[in-house]
XYZ file of C-alpha atoms in Angstrom:
668
model
C -128.716 -133.287 46.821
C -128.717 -136.918 45.787
C -126.292 -139.314 47.497
C -124.549 -142.363 46.063
C -122.192 -144.845 47.714
C -119.102 -146.581 46.306
C -118.628 -150.126 47.559
C -116.137 -152.801 46.561
C -113.699 -155.462 47.689
C -110.271 -154.101 48.671
C -107.739 -153.470 45.887
C -110.116 -153.178 42.929
C -109.506 -149.488 42.113
C -112.335 -147.968 44.170
C -110.245 -145.024 45.376
C -109.063 -144.233 41.852
C -112.680 -144.163 40.641
C -113.712 -142.031 43.638
C -110.972 -139.520 42.775
C -111.952 -139.570 39.094
C -115.580 -138.818 39.992
C -114.978 -136.118 42.598
C -111.554 -134.624 41.826
C -110.323 -132.497 44.731
C -113.860 -131.785 45.968
C -113.497 -134.139 48.928
C -113.944 -134.007 52.683
C -113.169 -136.464 55.486
C -115.334 -137.047 58.575
C -116.478 -140.062 60.609
C -119.523 -142.258 60.197
C -122.142 -141.464 62.885
C -121.386 -143.111 66.235
C -118.043 -144.612 65.188
C -114.527 -143.421 64.438
C -114.272 -145.094 61.033
C -113.233 -142.550 58.431
C -115.967 -141.390 56.070
C -114.684 -139.873 52.854
C -117.141 -138.015 50.646
C -116.946 -135.758 47.624
C -119.032 -133.943 45.034
C -119.614 -135.290 41.520
C -120.379 -132.536 39.015
C -121.597 -133.581 35.592
C -124.021 -132.054 33.084
C -124.860 -129.200 35.497
C -125.851 -131.605 38.264
C -124.209 -132.250 41.632
C -124.273 -135.537 43.541
C -122.660 -136.444 46.871
C -120.386 -139.491 46.553
C -119.564 -141.489 49.706
C -116.514 -143.765 49.596
C -117.489 -146.747 51.765
C -114.845 -149.015 53.378
C -113.435 -151.844 51.266
C -115.107 -155.111 52.328
C -115.551 -158.645 51.024
C -119.108 -159.240 52.243
C -122.021 -157.701 54.114
C -121.805 -160.068 57.061
C -121.068 -158.284 60.311
C -117.755 -159.698 61.493
C -116.049 -156.283 61.299
C -116.991 -152.671 62.006
C -116.462 -151.777 58.314
C -119.089 -154.321 57.236
C -121.523 -153.112 59.888
C -121.327 -149.444 58.965
C -121.553 -150.192 55.227
C -124.729 -152.182 55.711
C -126.132 -149.571 58.090
C -125.398 -146.837 55.562
C -127.401 -148.654 52.873
C -130.331 -149.470 55.193
C -130.604 -146.206 57.124
C -129.235 -143.565 54.727
C -130.996 -145.128 51.727
C -128.629 -143.727 49.072
C -130.115 -143.048 45.653
C -127.608 -145.382 44.002
C -124.921 -147.868 45.029
C -121.900 -148.211 42.726
C -120.448 -151.697 43.117
C -116.933 -151.839 41.628
C -115.727 -155.255 40.494
C -112.301 -156.540 39.497
C -112.915 -157.937 36.005
C -110.018 -160.357 36.386
C -111.561 -161.874 39.543
C -115.270 -161.935 38.748
C -116.348 -164.926 40.847
C -115.043 -163.624 44.161
C -116.298 -160.073 43.587
C -119.841 -161.135 42.679
C -120.457 -162.453 46.201
C -120.736 -158.886 47.511
C -122.831 -157.953 44.464
C -125.435 -160.612 45.258
C -125.608 -159.459 48.873
C -126.240 -155.897 47.704
C -129.046 -157.129 45.449
C -130.504 -159.050 48.404
C -130.456 -155.808 50.360
C -132.690 -154.202 47.733
C -130.090 -151.599 46.715
C -130.433 -149.575 43.525
C -127.267 -151.009 42.007
C -124.914 -149.943 39.224
C -122.083 -152.416 38.604
C -118.684 -151.213 37.367
C -116.393 -153.756 35.706
C -112.994 -152.207 36.448
C -109.423 -153.359 35.684
C -110.397 -154.600 32.249
C -106.808 -154.271 31.056
C -105.622 -156.756 33.683
C -108.414 -159.159 32.739
C -107.422 -158.831 29.082
C -103.775 -159.602 29.905
C -105.002 -162.849 31.479
C -107.085 -163.690 28.425
C -110.396 -162.998 30.208
C -113.329 -161.323 28.451
C -116.686 -160.579 30.064
C -119.948 -159.987 28.252
C -121.089 -156.860 30.121
C -124.537 -156.709 28.471
C -125.321 -160.335 29.296
C -124.070 -159.793 32.871
C -126.377 -156.778 33.150
C -129.346 -158.891 32.036
C -128.554 -161.671 34.507
C -128.062 -159.291 37.448
C -130.980 -157.063 36.397
C -128.694 -154.086 37.004
C -126.771 -151.746 34.661
C -123.091 -152.587 34.044
C -120.374 -150.121 32.950
C -116.828 -151.095 31.910
C -113.873 -148.953 33.052
C -110.101 -148.852 33.274
C -109.845 -146.263 36.046
C -106.106 -145.371 35.941
C -106.463 -144.555 32.231
C -109.830 -142.796 32.849
C -111.404 -145.082 30.282
C -115.175 -145.294 30.760
C -115.298 -142.558 33.454
C -117.475 -140.202 31.355
C -119.853 -143.081 30.594
C -119.916 -143.912 34.311
C -120.792 -140.318 35.273
C -123.614 -140.272 32.726
C -124.934 -143.618 33.961
C -124.848 -142.371 37.570
C -127.015 -139.370 36.683
C -129.414 -141.535 34.687
C -129.911 -144.340 37.194
C -129.900 -142.204 40.359
C -132.933 -140.423 38.930
C -134.748 -143.619 37.939
C -137.223 -145.569 39.982
C -136.062 -149.155 40.223
C -137.553 -152.508 41.032
C -135.525 -154.671 43.455
C -133.999 -157.732 41.797
C -135.717 -161.071 42.245
C -133.470 -163.041 44.622
C -133.751 -166.255 42.646
C -130.714 -167.951 44.210
C -132.717 -168.459 47.405
C -135.586 -170.233 45.623
C -134.805 -173.431 47.558
C -135.746 -171.558 50.736
C -138.575 -169.501 49.223
C -141.331 -171.042 51.375
C -139.376 -170.470 54.610
C -138.476 -166.892 53.583
C -142.077 -166.227 52.571
C -143.409 -167.317 55.965
C -140.874 -165.141 57.825
C -141.698 -162.167 55.559
C -145.358 -162.427 56.483
C -144.544 -162.644 60.187
C -142.329 -159.537 59.841
C -145.185 -157.652 58.180
C -147.505 -158.716 60.988
C -144.923 -157.452 63.481
C -145.003 -154.001 61.869
C -141.975 -154.153 59.576
C -142.656 -152.105 56.432
C -141.154 -152.526 52.987
C -140.534 -148.756 52.847
C -137.745 -149.080 55.414
C -136.614 -152.689 55.025
C -135.969 -155.043 52.132
C -138.255 -157.733 53.524
C -136.743 -160.606 51.526
C -133.280 -159.672 52.776
C -134.474 -159.177 56.378
C -136.192 -162.570 56.345
C -133.203 -164.380 54.834
C -130.801 -162.620 57.251
C -132.870 -163.756 60.236
C -132.993 -167.252 58.813
C -129.215 -167.062 58.394
C -128.840 -166.259 62.107
C -127.702 -162.649 61.696
C -127.603 -161.147 65.212
C -127.059 -157.563 64.052
C -130.278 -157.470 62.003
C -132.102 -158.771 65.067
C -130.700 -155.903 67.139
C -131.596 -153.353 64.459
C -135.183 -154.625 64.229
C -135.597 -154.651 68.003
C -134.213 -151.104 68.244
C -136.882 -150.114 65.701
C -139.530 -151.399 68.116
C -140.226 -154.731 66.377
C -141.301 -157.582 68.672
C -139.491 -160.668 67.374
C -141.057 -163.219 69.738
C -143.657 -164.358 67.209
C -141.106 -164.128 64.396
C -138.724 -166.393 66.341
C -141.363 -169.096 66.551
C -141.818 -168.941 62.789
C -138.033 -169.070 62.266
C -137.745 -172.153 64.501
C -140.445 -173.906 62.500
C -138.922 -172.845 59.191
C -135.397 -174.009 60.038
C -136.658 -177.528 60.788
C -136.897 -178.087 57.021
C -133.378 -176.834 56.283
C -130.287 -179.089 56.090
C -128.654 -179.850 59.440
C -125.668 -177.547 59.028
C -124.665 -173.958 59.638
C -127.336 -171.728 58.063
C -124.693 -169.206 57.027
C -122.818 -171.877 55.070
C -126.042 -173.028 53.406
C -126.716 -169.489 52.196
C -123.113 -168.960 51.098
C -123.301 -172.170 49.084
C -126.505 -170.983 47.399
C -124.859 -167.681 46.461
C -121.760 -169.338 45.026
C -123.803 -171.765 42.957
C -125.569 -168.784 41.407
C -122.245 -166.945 40.922
C -120.664 -169.901 39.124
C -123.726 -170.178 36.887
C -123.453 -166.487 35.975
C -119.701 -166.664 35.457
C -120.022 -169.648 33.148
C -122.401 -167.685 30.922
C -120.626 -164.300 30.763
C -116.913 -165.064 31.136
C -114.638 -166.399 28.412
C -111.014 -167.348 28.945
C -108.835 -167.545 25.840
C -105.525 -168.600 27.407
C -104.254 -170.854 30.145
C -102.739 -169.479 33.346
C -99.464 -167.730 32.539
C -96.889 -165.876 34.512
C -97.805 -162.209 34.768
C -95.583 -159.239 35.571
C -96.956 -159.389 39.110
C -95.892 -163.038 39.436
C -92.381 -162.255 38.185
C -91.977 -159.219 40.450
C -93.235 -161.187 43.459
C -90.604 -163.850 42.840
C -88.021 -161.180 43.695
C -89.788 -158.711 46.023
C -91.356 -161.381 48.259
C -88.376 -163.747 48.111
C -87.783 -165.806 51.243
C -84.286 -164.398 51.768
C -84.095 -161.228 49.645
C -87.561 -159.775 50.362
C -86.791 -158.033 53.676
C -83.364 -156.674 52.595
C -85.072 -155.239 49.502
C -87.713 -153.657 51.764
C -84.983 -152.009 53.864
C -83.230 -150.739 50.733
C -86.532 -149.326 49.419
C -87.157 -147.410 52.643
C -83.528 -146.251 52.742
C -84.089 -144.879 49.243
C -87.337 -143.208 50.344
C -85.600 -141.284 53.133
C -82.722 -140.207 50.922
C -85.194 -139.057 48.261
C -87.136 -137.118 50.907
C -84.065 -135.357 52.321
C -82.328 -134.730 48.977
C -85.345 -133.142 47.318
C -86.802 -131.588 50.449
C -83.788 -129.677 51.786
C -83.793 -126.929 49.099
C -87.500 -126.318 49.762
C -86.792 -126.044 53.507
C -84.332 -123.256 52.706
C -86.964 -121.525 50.567
C -89.606 -121.645 53.315
C -87.051 -120.435 55.867
C -86.264 -117.491 53.584
C -89.966 -116.605 53.317
C -90.417 -116.551 57.093
C -87.137 -114.632 57.485
C -88.395 -111.924 55.108
C -91.726 -111.846 56.927
C -89.965 -111.414 60.282
C -87.840 -108.600 58.882
C -90.922 -106.816 57.534
C -92.551 -106.919 60.976
C -89.370 -105.677 62.672
C -89.050 -102.851 60.119
C -92.609 -101.737 60.817
C -92.802 -102.235 64.594
C -89.175 -102.149 65.676
C -87.017 -104.801 67.341
C -87.700 -103.937 70.978
C -87.401 -107.240 72.944
C -89.738 -105.837 75.614
C -92.523 -105.174 73.093
C -95.055 -107.937 73.765
C -96.965 -107.733 70.489
C -93.892 -107.565 68.235
C -92.407 -110.547 70.070
C -95.720 -112.405 69.829
C -95.712 -112.004 66.042
C -92.031 -112.752 65.430
C -90.991 -115.133 68.216
C -94.404 -116.596 69.044
C -96.402 -117.037 65.839
C -93.647 -117.008 63.207
C -91.147 -118.754 65.469
C -93.647 -121.399 66.585
C -95.854 -122.023 63.550
C -93.159 -121.098 61.024
C -90.727 -123.376 62.850
C -92.898 -126.378 62.051
C -94.117 -125.278 58.580
C -90.479 -125.101 57.489
C -90.495 -128.907 57.508
C -93.697 -129.276 55.465
C -91.756 -130.050 52.220
C -90.060 -133.069 53.812
C -93.303 -134.301 55.413
C -95.127 -133.896 52.082
C -92.458 -135.840 50.206
C -92.582 -138.652 52.780
C -96.382 -138.828 52.480
C -96.050 -138.858 48.687
C -93.472 -141.659 48.702
C -95.469 -143.854 51.103
C -98.652 -143.160 49.107
C -96.977 -144.276 45.873
C -95.689 -147.479 47.524
C -99.209 -148.126 48.784
C -100.829 -147.501 45.384
C -98.390 -149.771 43.565
C -99.345 -152.670 45.856
C -95.900 -152.946 47.441
C -96.977 -152.198 51.024
C -99.309 -155.209 50.910
C -96.212 -157.310 50.165
C -94.524 -155.861 53.251
C -97.338 -157.290 55.401
C -96.816 -160.656 53.706
C -93.039 -160.495 54.229
C -93.389 -159.591 57.888
C -95.885 -162.346 58.721
C -93.254 -164.942 59.671
C -91.288 -162.415 61.751
C -94.425 -161.119 63.468
C -95.447 -164.694 64.310
C -92.270 -165.108 66.344
C -93.313 -162.092 68.395
C -96.875 -163.283 69.024
C -98.624 -161.378 66.222
C -99.485 -162.138 62.617
C -98.739 -160.214 59.427
C -101.991 -158.290 59.697
C -100.543 -156.395 62.680
C -97.924 -154.805 60.415
C -100.653 -152.883 58.561
C -101.452 -150.557 61.517
C -97.705 -150.112 62.034
C -97.223 -149.000 58.435
C -100.229 -146.686 58.734
C -98.582 -145.296 61.862
C -95.819 -143.839 59.671
C -98.435 -141.294 58.629
C -100.437 -140.865 61.852
C -100.935 -143.063 64.913
C -104.623 -142.168 65.306
C -106.037 -143.854 62.147
C -103.434 -146.594 62.658
C -104.857 -147.392 66.110
C -108.380 -147.367 64.662
C -107.349 -149.732 61.864
C -106.584 -152.474 64.413
C -110.315 -153.268 64.302
C -109.630 -155.515 61.330
C -107.579 -157.847 63.588
C -109.928 -160.666 64.624
C -108.104 -161.843 67.761
C -108.955 -159.509 70.669
C -105.619 -160.090 72.412
C -103.649 -159.406 69.252
C -105.788 -156.327 68.568
C -105.152 -154.866 72.019
C -101.433 -155.634 71.727
C -101.317 -153.801 68.383
C -103.114 -150.812 69.930
C -100.709 -150.672 72.866
C -97.509 -150.735 70.803
C -98.606 -148.467 67.936
C -97.575 -145.366 69.857
C -93.935 -146.416 69.441
C -94.245 -146.178 65.650
C -92.751 -142.934 64.350
C -95.557 -140.837 62.852
C -95.124 -137.913 60.457
C -95.315 -135.447 63.359
C -92.049 -136.778 64.800
C -90.142 -136.355 61.534
C -89.573 -132.575 61.995
C -87.838 -133.325 65.314
C -85.336 -135.644 63.608
C -84.896 -133.231 60.698
C -84.300 -130.311 63.066
C -81.789 -132.044 65.350
C -80.002 -134.206 62.768
C -79.994 -131.317 60.287
C -78.399 -129.065 62.898
C -75.495 -131.426 63.545
C -74.935 -133.609 60.485
C -74.792 -133.588 56.706
C -77.852 -134.174 54.543
C -76.945 -137.831 53.893
C -76.209 -138.514 57.556
C -79.465 -136.804 58.591
C -81.434 -139.059 56.211
C -79.775 -142.157 57.671
C -80.520 -140.979 61.217
C -84.204 -140.365 60.388
C -84.464 -143.874 58.905
C -82.733 -145.258 62.006
C -85.346 -143.590 64.239
C -88.159 -145.212 62.244
C -86.462 -148.618 62.531
C -85.908 -148.166 66.290
C -89.620 -147.428 66.661
C -90.503 -150.631 64.775
C -88.045 -152.726 66.803
C -89.308 -151.353 70.132
C -92.940 -151.890 69.067
C -92.360 -155.501 68.004
C -90.270 -156.307 71.097
C -92.882 -154.791 73.409
C -95.572 -156.775 71.586
C -93.619 -159.980 72.271
C -93.373 -159.135 75.989
C -97.106 -158.338 76.178
C -98.020 -161.557 74.349
C -95.882 -163.576 76.771
C -97.367 -161.923 79.859
C -100.512 -159.776 79.797
C -102.074 -161.008 76.533
C -101.105 -164.684 76.415
C -102.600 -166.767 73.635
C -102.071 -168.538 70.318
C -101.161 -166.471 67.273
C -104.053 -166.420 64.813
C -103.492 -167.415 61.161
C -103.106 -164.676 58.565
C -104.727 -164.849 55.128
C -104.464 -161.949 52.714
C -104.929 -161.237 49.042
C -101.978 -159.666 47.263
C -103.242 -157.114 44.729
C -101.594 -156.908 41.308
C -98.838 -154.339 40.906
C -100.312 -151.189 39.412
C -98.901 -147.981 38.026
C -99.839 -145.224 40.498
C -102.291 -142.623 39.267
C -100.681 -139.173 39.404
C -104.053 -137.560 40.110
C -104.891 -140.036 42.878
C -101.442 -139.653 44.451
C -101.679 -135.854 44.443
C -105.198 -135.878 45.903
C -104.085 -138.255 48.662
C -101.040 -136.036 49.295
C -103.252 -132.946 49.534
C -105.615 -134.662 51.994
C -102.697 -135.528 54.291
C -100.976 -132.149 53.981
C -104.297 -130.368 54.514
C -104.610 -132.128 57.872
C -101.077 -131.037 58.795
C -101.768 -127.429 57.761
C -105.028 -127.439 59.705
C -103.174 -128.579 62.807
C -100.529 -125.890 62.223
C -103.227 -123.222 61.976
C -105.105 -124.374 65.064
C -103.395 -126.537 67.688
C -99.803 -125.473 66.981
C -100.750 -121.799 66.611
C -102.634 -121.811 69.927
C -99.798 -123.723 71.608
C -97.208 -121.277 70.251
C -99.174 -118.285 71.529
C -99.609 -119.879 74.978
C -95.928 -120.844 75.177
C -94.835 -117.342 74.142
C -97.114 -115.690 76.719
C -95.878 -117.997 79.480
C -92.284 -117.398 78.425
C -92.736 -113.617 78.183
C -93.891 -113.564 81.791
C -91.001 -115.889 82.749
C -93.195 -118.852 83.698
C -91.746 -121.461 81.314
C -88.110 -121.420 82.416
C -88.764 -122.767 85.957
C -90.872 -125.599 84.503
C -88.260 -126.348 81.853
C -85.526 -126.477 84.485
C -87.507 -129.029 86.519
C -87.848 -131.235 83.424
C -84.139 -130.764 82.627
C -83.289 -131.911 86.175
C -85.342 -135.091 85.616
C -83.165 -135.652 82.520
C -79.879 -134.654 84.193
C -78.082 -137.521 82.475
C -79.109 -136.159 79.042
C -77.482 -132.750 79.733
C -80.198 -130.674 78.089
C -80.988 -127.003 78.671
C -84.351 -125.878 80.036
C -85.726 -124.966 76.576
C -85.396 -128.558 75.383
C -86.924 -129.861 78.611
C -89.928 -127.553 78.315
C -90.376 -128.545 74.650
C -90.699 -132.213 75.681
C -93.409 -131.297 78.180
C -95.364 -129.256 75.634
C -94.893 -132.086 73.132
C -97.395 -134.177 75.106
C -100.117 -132.195 73.339
C -98.767 -133.037 69.870
C -95.302 -133.947 68.662
C -95.238 -131.010 66.220
C -95.381 -128.725 69.255
C -91.851 -129.832 70.251
C -90.400 -128.019 67.228
C -92.878 -125.154 67.598
C -91.917 -124.724 71.250
C -88.213 -124.707 70.413
C -88.899 -122.076 67.765
C -90.538 -119.875 70.415
C -88.212 -120.562 73.360
C -84.924 -120.350 71.479
C -86.223 -117.047 70.019
C -84.301 -117.276 66.755
C -83.059 -113.824 65.898
C -80.992 -112.290 63.113
C -77.289 -112.752 63.863
C -74.773 -109.906 63.472
C -72.728 -111.859 60.926
C -75.743 -112.667 58.785
C -78.861 -110.529 59.266
C -80.832 -112.985 57.123
C -79.959 -115.988 59.313
C -83.012 -117.093 61.289
C -82.292 -120.808 61.014
C -83.646 -122.637 64.059
C -81.086 -125.377 63.483
C -78.215 -122.928 64.062
C -79.753 -121.755 67.342
C -80.404 -125.329 68.480
C -76.843 -126.441 67.705
C -75.479 -123.528 69.718
C -77.722 -124.361 72.687
C -76.745 -128.049 72.600
C -73.057 -127.169 72.539
C -73.519 -124.820 75.498
C -75.167 -127.435 77.710
C -73.779 -130.841 76.756
C -70.348 -132.365 77.149
C -71.226 -134.864 74.397
C -73.514 -133.218 71.863
C -73.934 -136.329 69.675
C -74.992 -138.535 72.593
C -77.405 -135.875 73.874
C -78.930 -135.399 70.407
C -79.504 -139.136 69.870
C -80.890 -139.590 73.370
C -83.290 -136.661 72.887
C -84.516 -138.054 69.556
C -85.067 -141.524 71.052
C -87.130 -140.098 73.908
C -89.123 -137.916 71.468
C -89.762 -141.025 69.366
C -90.985 -143.264 72.177
C -92.848 -141.192 74.735
C -96.588 -140.388 74.506
C -97.456 -139.789 70.806
C -100.057 -137.051 71.519
C -103.259 -136.508 73.492
C -105.360 -137.356 70.418
C -103.644 -140.757 70.078
C -104.386 -141.480 73.741
C -108.002 -140.565 72.993
C -107.991 -143.154 70.206
C -106.611 -145.758 72.652
C -109.425 -144.913 75.077
C -111.988 -145.171 72.265
C -110.743 -148.540 71.023
C -110.182 -150.182 74.425
C -113.192 -148.559 76.131
C -111.064 -148.442 79.278
C -109.474 -145.528 81.132
C -107.442 -148.032 83.136
C -105.804 -149.433 79.996
C -105.255 -145.916 78.607
C -103.455 -144.795 81.777
C -101.465 -148.040 81.788
C -100.377 -147.473 78.167
C -99.404 -143.851 78.911
C -97.187 -144.936 81.798
C -95.670 -147.679 79.616
C -94.760 -145.176 76.871
C -93.056 -142.803 79.315
C -91.147 -145.533 81.207
C -89.930 -147.269 78.032
C -88.913 -143.932 76.500
C -87.040 -142.823 79.638
C -85.166 -146.108 80.071
C -84.167 -146.473 76.406
C -83.201 -142.792 76.097
C -80.954 -143.176 79.168
C -79.462 -146.340 77.668
C -78.865 -144.492 74.392
C -77.067 -141.713 76.264
C -74.875 -144.201 78.121
C -73.927 -146.016 74.915
C -73.486 -142.736 73.053
C -70.948 -141.446 75.567
C -68.695 -144.426 74.746
C -69.268 -144.285 70.975
C -68.968 -140.552 70.258
């Protein structure tokens, strides 16, 4: 099957086009040798199938970040049949820099001029045919959210992925043609073949001082000693300045020449809707209060719309439990009946009950991301983060942590400063991920009204942010001392979210949750039930409860915290198994875990509210999960740091949970 790659600058509609090409036929893995997410899908058109790989959003093919490295490696080593380069029509000059680098690399290129409606609103028109002639590559115009031009794009992909192509003449490097020519010949003499490498690109990259291409050539068995001599001689004729800047200047001169020929602007700069919205949403004084109101609204939306669905899922599992009891009987000493009802349904069902709320939270955050608002949050937080020793870029992994800490920890690779990157990795575990939400929903839902439960869940997320930022400040003042690096970011225009794209993104996230429920949580529930059936859990739970004597929890809640080290979802699953929710005499349909939990809290605690808040704070702050610790180990390449971080999580969680209990006793 043929393979094509999608490549673009960030925020130009690449994901929308990827979804339009592949629909729901998508899978997520990692690029070989790294933990960067690799999303791929299948394009079906005119009875043909093509694999589409969604490459990371980058601004150039230099190698200052892992995303740039793996994108370039994918093109060189995987040799895709076609590269789709998506361009923001309203920002042609900046986007063409990556396009020229792709042409230098000898890629079979198809250029997509996207966001034509935004360009039109700014009075910008681009002559696509003339641009195609100048680039010597086909150009297709699209407006992805409206699916305009998608059929034409699919047809062009089939046509050009089947065509033999001739690499574009890299005319913008004509001033260095003699130097490049000499290095090309020396590369050929050293055994470098044009079948594997674009020789013009390899020569220019070496001349530019690219260390990664040197490593790649040497790993291929190329002896660069003779080539180095040629490079030294060639660079004597170049201007006395940074070679990378010389090449960048040559590219931009060519870009401006192209832009002048193909772009027409019919109106002066005017205020756009994005400008007007930013005046309010990124306001110096009102921006952060608006952000807090938006997230308050998100949590109330999630709880208001999600609660009826929770009741529906509970009813389904209640009926399922009753069917099993009707068939096999309700003997508490029957291992297999108990395994099905208390173990599997109690454990896995206990966590799946909260899927509607998790799905709605993922949907809401996805919509905020697609509109461009979350990028504004990073901008708003920059000044605050600076006071705590980080820049606004560090807020991005924190926001990603609302979904899952693992990709959030991996995303810290975009932070250039090593000390700031490590600080961001260390504190990300305090950010409340989606797996913790069922714990808040379960406990707050057991004790408080729907509105109060929504406020408490939001409070937990804010506590996680505050603890993370405060810990970052302490680390930056002690262990990771250093100046805060500057933060430069591009704010994308506000866009109307694509319903299709939002639903596909929601399905991808929920699919991961369901997979975990069917594997890790199911296995954990079975193990916990077996241990509990043979009376092995209670002694362990009592030891944990003794360690938390000040919290006044029963052994079931203590054991759940211990099992929650594996994954936070297991806390709820464990409670579902250990509390063994059964039909009550007053209401044979009542299998609500929240009712059982409330009863158990009231039996053990002299101050139920204080105990509940303290338990939620500890659940929020202690070790996120084993997989997150694995990500810390991967990103720091240090077991010592990983152990240190684990101890930090547990100590901070224990101290702040105890403090919460002490304060709660006086408040409630």
